[in-house]
Coordinates of C-alpha atoms in Angstrom, one line a residue:
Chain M
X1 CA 97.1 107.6 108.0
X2 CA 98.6 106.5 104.9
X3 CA 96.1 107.6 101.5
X4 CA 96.1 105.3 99.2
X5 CA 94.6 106.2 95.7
X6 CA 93.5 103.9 92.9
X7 CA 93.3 104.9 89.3
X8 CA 91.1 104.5 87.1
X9 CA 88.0 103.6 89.2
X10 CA 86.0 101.8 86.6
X11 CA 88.2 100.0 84.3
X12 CA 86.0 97.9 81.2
X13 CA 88.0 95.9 79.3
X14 CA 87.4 92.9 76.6
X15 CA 88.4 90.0 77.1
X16 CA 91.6 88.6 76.1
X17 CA 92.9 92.2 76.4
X18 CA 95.1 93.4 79.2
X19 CA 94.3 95.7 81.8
X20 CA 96.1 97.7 84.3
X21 CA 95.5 99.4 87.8
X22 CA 97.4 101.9 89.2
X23 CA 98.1 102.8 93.4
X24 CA 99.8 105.3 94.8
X25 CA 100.6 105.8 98.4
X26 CA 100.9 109.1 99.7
X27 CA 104.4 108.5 101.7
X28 CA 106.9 106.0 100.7
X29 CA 105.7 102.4 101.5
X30 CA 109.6 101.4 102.0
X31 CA 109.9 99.6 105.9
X32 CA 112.4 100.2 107.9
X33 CA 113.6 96.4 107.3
X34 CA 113.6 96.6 104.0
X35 CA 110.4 95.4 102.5
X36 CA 107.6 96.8 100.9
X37 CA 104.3 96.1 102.1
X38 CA 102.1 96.4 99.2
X39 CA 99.0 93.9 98.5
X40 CA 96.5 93.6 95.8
X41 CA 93.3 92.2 96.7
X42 CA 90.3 90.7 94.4
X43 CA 86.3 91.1 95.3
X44 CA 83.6 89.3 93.6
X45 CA 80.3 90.3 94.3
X46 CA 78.8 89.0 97.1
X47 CA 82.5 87.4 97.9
X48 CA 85.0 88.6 100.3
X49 CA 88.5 89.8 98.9
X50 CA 91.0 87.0 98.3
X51 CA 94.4 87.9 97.9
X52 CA 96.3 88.2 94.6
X53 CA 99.8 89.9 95.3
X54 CA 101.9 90.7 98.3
X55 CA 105.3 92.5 98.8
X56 CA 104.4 94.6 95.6
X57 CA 105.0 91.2 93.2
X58 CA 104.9 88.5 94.7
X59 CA 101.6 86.1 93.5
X60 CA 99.7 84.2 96.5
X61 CA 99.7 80.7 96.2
X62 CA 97.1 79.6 93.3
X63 CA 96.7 82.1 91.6
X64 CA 97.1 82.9 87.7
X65 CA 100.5 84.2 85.9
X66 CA 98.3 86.6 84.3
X67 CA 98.4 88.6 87.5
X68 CA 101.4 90.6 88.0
X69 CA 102.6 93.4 90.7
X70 CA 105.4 95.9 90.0
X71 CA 106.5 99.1 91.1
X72 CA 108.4 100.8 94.5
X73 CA 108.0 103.7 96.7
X74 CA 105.1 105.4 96.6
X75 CA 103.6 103.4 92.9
X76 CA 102.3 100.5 92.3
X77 CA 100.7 98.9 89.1
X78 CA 98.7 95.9 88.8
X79 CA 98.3 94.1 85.4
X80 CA 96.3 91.4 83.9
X81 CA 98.0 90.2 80.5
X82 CA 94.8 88.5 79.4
X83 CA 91.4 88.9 81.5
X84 CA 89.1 86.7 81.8
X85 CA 85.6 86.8 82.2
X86 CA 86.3 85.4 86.0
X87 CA 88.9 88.4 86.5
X88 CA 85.4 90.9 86.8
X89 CA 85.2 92.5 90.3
X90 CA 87.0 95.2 92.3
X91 CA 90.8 95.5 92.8
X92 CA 91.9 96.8 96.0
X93 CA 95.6 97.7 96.9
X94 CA 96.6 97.9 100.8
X95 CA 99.1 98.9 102.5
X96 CA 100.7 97.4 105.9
X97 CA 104.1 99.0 106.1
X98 CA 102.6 102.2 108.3
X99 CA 100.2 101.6 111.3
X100 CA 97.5 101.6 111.0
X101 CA 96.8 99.1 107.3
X102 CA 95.1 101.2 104.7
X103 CA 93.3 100.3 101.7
X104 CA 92.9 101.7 98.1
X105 CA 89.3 102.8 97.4
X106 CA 89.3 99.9 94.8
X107 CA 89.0 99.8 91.1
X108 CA 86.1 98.1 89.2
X109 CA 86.8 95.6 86.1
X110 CA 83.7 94.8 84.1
X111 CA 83.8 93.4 80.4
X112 CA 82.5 95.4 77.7
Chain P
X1 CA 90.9 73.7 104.2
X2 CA 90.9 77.0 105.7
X3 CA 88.0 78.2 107.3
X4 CA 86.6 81.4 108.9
X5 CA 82.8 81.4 109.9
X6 CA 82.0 85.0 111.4
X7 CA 79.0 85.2 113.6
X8 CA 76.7 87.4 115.6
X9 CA 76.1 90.5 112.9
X10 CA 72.7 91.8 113.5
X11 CA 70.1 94.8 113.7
X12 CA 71.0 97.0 116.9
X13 CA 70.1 100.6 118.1
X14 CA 72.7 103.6 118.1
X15 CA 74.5 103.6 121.8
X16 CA 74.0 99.3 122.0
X17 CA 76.2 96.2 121.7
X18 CA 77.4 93.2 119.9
X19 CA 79.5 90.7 120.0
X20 CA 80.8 88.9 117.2
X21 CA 82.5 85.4 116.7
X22 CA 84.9 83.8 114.5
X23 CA 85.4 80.6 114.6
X24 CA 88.4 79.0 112.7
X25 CA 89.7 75.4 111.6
X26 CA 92.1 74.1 109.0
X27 CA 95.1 75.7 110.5
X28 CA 96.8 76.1 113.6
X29 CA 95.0 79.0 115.2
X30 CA 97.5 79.7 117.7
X31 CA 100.2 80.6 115.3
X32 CA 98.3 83.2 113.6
X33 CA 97.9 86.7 114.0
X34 CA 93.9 87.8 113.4
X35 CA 92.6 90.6 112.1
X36 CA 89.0 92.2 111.4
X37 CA 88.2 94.2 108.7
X38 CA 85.1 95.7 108.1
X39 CA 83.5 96.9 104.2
X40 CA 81.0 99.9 104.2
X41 CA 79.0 99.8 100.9
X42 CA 80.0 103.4 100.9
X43 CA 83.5 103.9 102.0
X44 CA 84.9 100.7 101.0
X45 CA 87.1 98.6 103.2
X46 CA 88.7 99.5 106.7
X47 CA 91.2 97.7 109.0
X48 CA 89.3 97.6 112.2
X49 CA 92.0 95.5 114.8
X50 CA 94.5 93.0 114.9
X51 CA 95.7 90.4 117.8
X52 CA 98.5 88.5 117.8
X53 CA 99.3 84.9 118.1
X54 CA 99.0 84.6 121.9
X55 CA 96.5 87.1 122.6
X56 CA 99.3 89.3 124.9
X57 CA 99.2 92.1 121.9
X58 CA 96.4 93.9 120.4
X59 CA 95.8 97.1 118.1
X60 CA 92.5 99.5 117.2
X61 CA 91.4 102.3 114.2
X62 CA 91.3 105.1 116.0
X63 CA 87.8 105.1 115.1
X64 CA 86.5 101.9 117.3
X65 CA 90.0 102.9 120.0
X66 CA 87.5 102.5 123.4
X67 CA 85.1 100.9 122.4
X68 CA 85.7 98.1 120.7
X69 CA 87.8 94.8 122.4
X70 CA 89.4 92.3 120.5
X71 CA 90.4 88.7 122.0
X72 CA 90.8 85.2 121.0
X73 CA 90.6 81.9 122.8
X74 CA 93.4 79.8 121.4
X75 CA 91.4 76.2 123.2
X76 CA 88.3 77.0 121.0
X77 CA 89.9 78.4 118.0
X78 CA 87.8 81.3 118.0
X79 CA 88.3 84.7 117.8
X80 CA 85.8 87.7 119.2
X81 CA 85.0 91.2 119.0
X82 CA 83.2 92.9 121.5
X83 CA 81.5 96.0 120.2
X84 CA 80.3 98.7 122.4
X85 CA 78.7 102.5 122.2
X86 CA 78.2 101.2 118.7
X87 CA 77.3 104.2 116.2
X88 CA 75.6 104.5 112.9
X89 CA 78.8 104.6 111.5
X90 CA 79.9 101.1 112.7
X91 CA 77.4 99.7 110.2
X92 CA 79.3 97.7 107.8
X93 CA 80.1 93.9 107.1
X94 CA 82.8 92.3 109.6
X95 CA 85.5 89.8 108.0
X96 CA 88.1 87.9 109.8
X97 CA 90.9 87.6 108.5
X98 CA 94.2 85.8 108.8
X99 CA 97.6 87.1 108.8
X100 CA 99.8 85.9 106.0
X101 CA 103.6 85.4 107.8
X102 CA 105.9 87.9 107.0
X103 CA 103.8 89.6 103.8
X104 CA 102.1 92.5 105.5
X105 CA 98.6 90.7 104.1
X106 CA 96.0 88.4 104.4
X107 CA 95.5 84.9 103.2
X108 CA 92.1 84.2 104.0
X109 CA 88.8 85.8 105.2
X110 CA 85.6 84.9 106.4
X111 CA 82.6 85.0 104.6
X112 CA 81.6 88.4 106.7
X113 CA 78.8 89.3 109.3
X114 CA 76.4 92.0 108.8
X115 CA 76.5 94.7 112.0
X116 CA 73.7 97.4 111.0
X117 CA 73.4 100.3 113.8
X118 CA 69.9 101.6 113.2
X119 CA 66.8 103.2 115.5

């Protein structure tokens, strides 16, 4: 199965400060059709995950500019240009370009 | 609006069974692939099985391959999962989730059912 690792795993930040979350896959999450099937998920406590970005930048309907995916391969990096108190929670990448879909072991983003 | 309401999570001995529910409205069910995914507090999240639009198609973890059986009924909306030889290990929080079309992700999930594999 495909690893995927998430750094850092506790991430405070203040608010109105960006933040930044790294993934990295350990083979190459390039499908043979071209795409790259990397998501980033967001948990609240006591919520399930709602999706933020898929195909490594693309934003899910309704959510926030201030989210933004980049990277190709085998890294990833999510960012936050201004978080906000809401933003708190874990941050999950996954990947769904190798059988069977794995997930990062998820970052935590609390406010200091 | 998009809903998925999971059901029948409970308490159950090591070696029992379980069946769980979805059922889903605000979208065409039938043109869906579903998924469930399951959260241990511990280990975080894991993809558990998937089954696509008609029902003709499914996929397992290794780890439930045998003993677990995924299936939907496209007339009720409703998606199941039939859990057997359930282990200690099973014990986590079920989601259903929907497939987002051509992203390799998921645009909506259930609030979860609790599955807790106890003595």
């Amino acid at each position: 199965d495909v690893v995927m690792t998430q750094t850092p795993l506790s991430s405070p930040v203040t608010l109105g400060q960006p933040a930044s979350i790294s993934c990295r896959s350990s083979q190459s999450l390039v499908h043979s059709d071209g795409n790259t099937y990397l998501s980033w998920l967001h948990q609240r406590p006591g919520q399930p995950p709602r999706l933020l970005i898929y195909k490594i930048s693309n934003r899910f309907s309704g959510v926030p500019d201030r989210f933004s995916g980049s990277g190709a391969g085998t890294d990833f990096t999510l960012k936050i240009s201004r978080v906000e108190a809401e933003d708190v929670g874990v941050y999950y990448c996954m990947q769904a370009t190798h059988f069977p879909l794995t997930f990062g072991g998820g970052t935590k983003v609390e406010i200091k | 609006e998009v809903q998925l309401v999971e059901s029948g999570g409970g308490l159950v001995q090591p070696g029992g069974s379980l069946r769980l529910s979805c059922a889903a409205s605000g979208f065409p069910f039938s043109s869906y692939s579903m998924h469930w995914v399951r959260q241990d507090p511990g280990k975080g999240l894991m993809w558990v099985s998937r089954i696509i639009r008609d029902g003709s198609a499914t996929a397992y973890a290794d780890s439930v391959k045998g003993r677990f059986t995924i299936s939907r009924d496209n007339s009720r909306n409703t998606l199941y999962l039939q859990m057997n030889s359930l282990r200690a290990g099973d014990t986590a929080v079920y989601y259903c989730v929907r497939g987002l079309h051509g992203s390799g992700s998921y645009s909506d999930w259930g609030q979860g059912t609790l599955v807790t594999v106890s003595s």
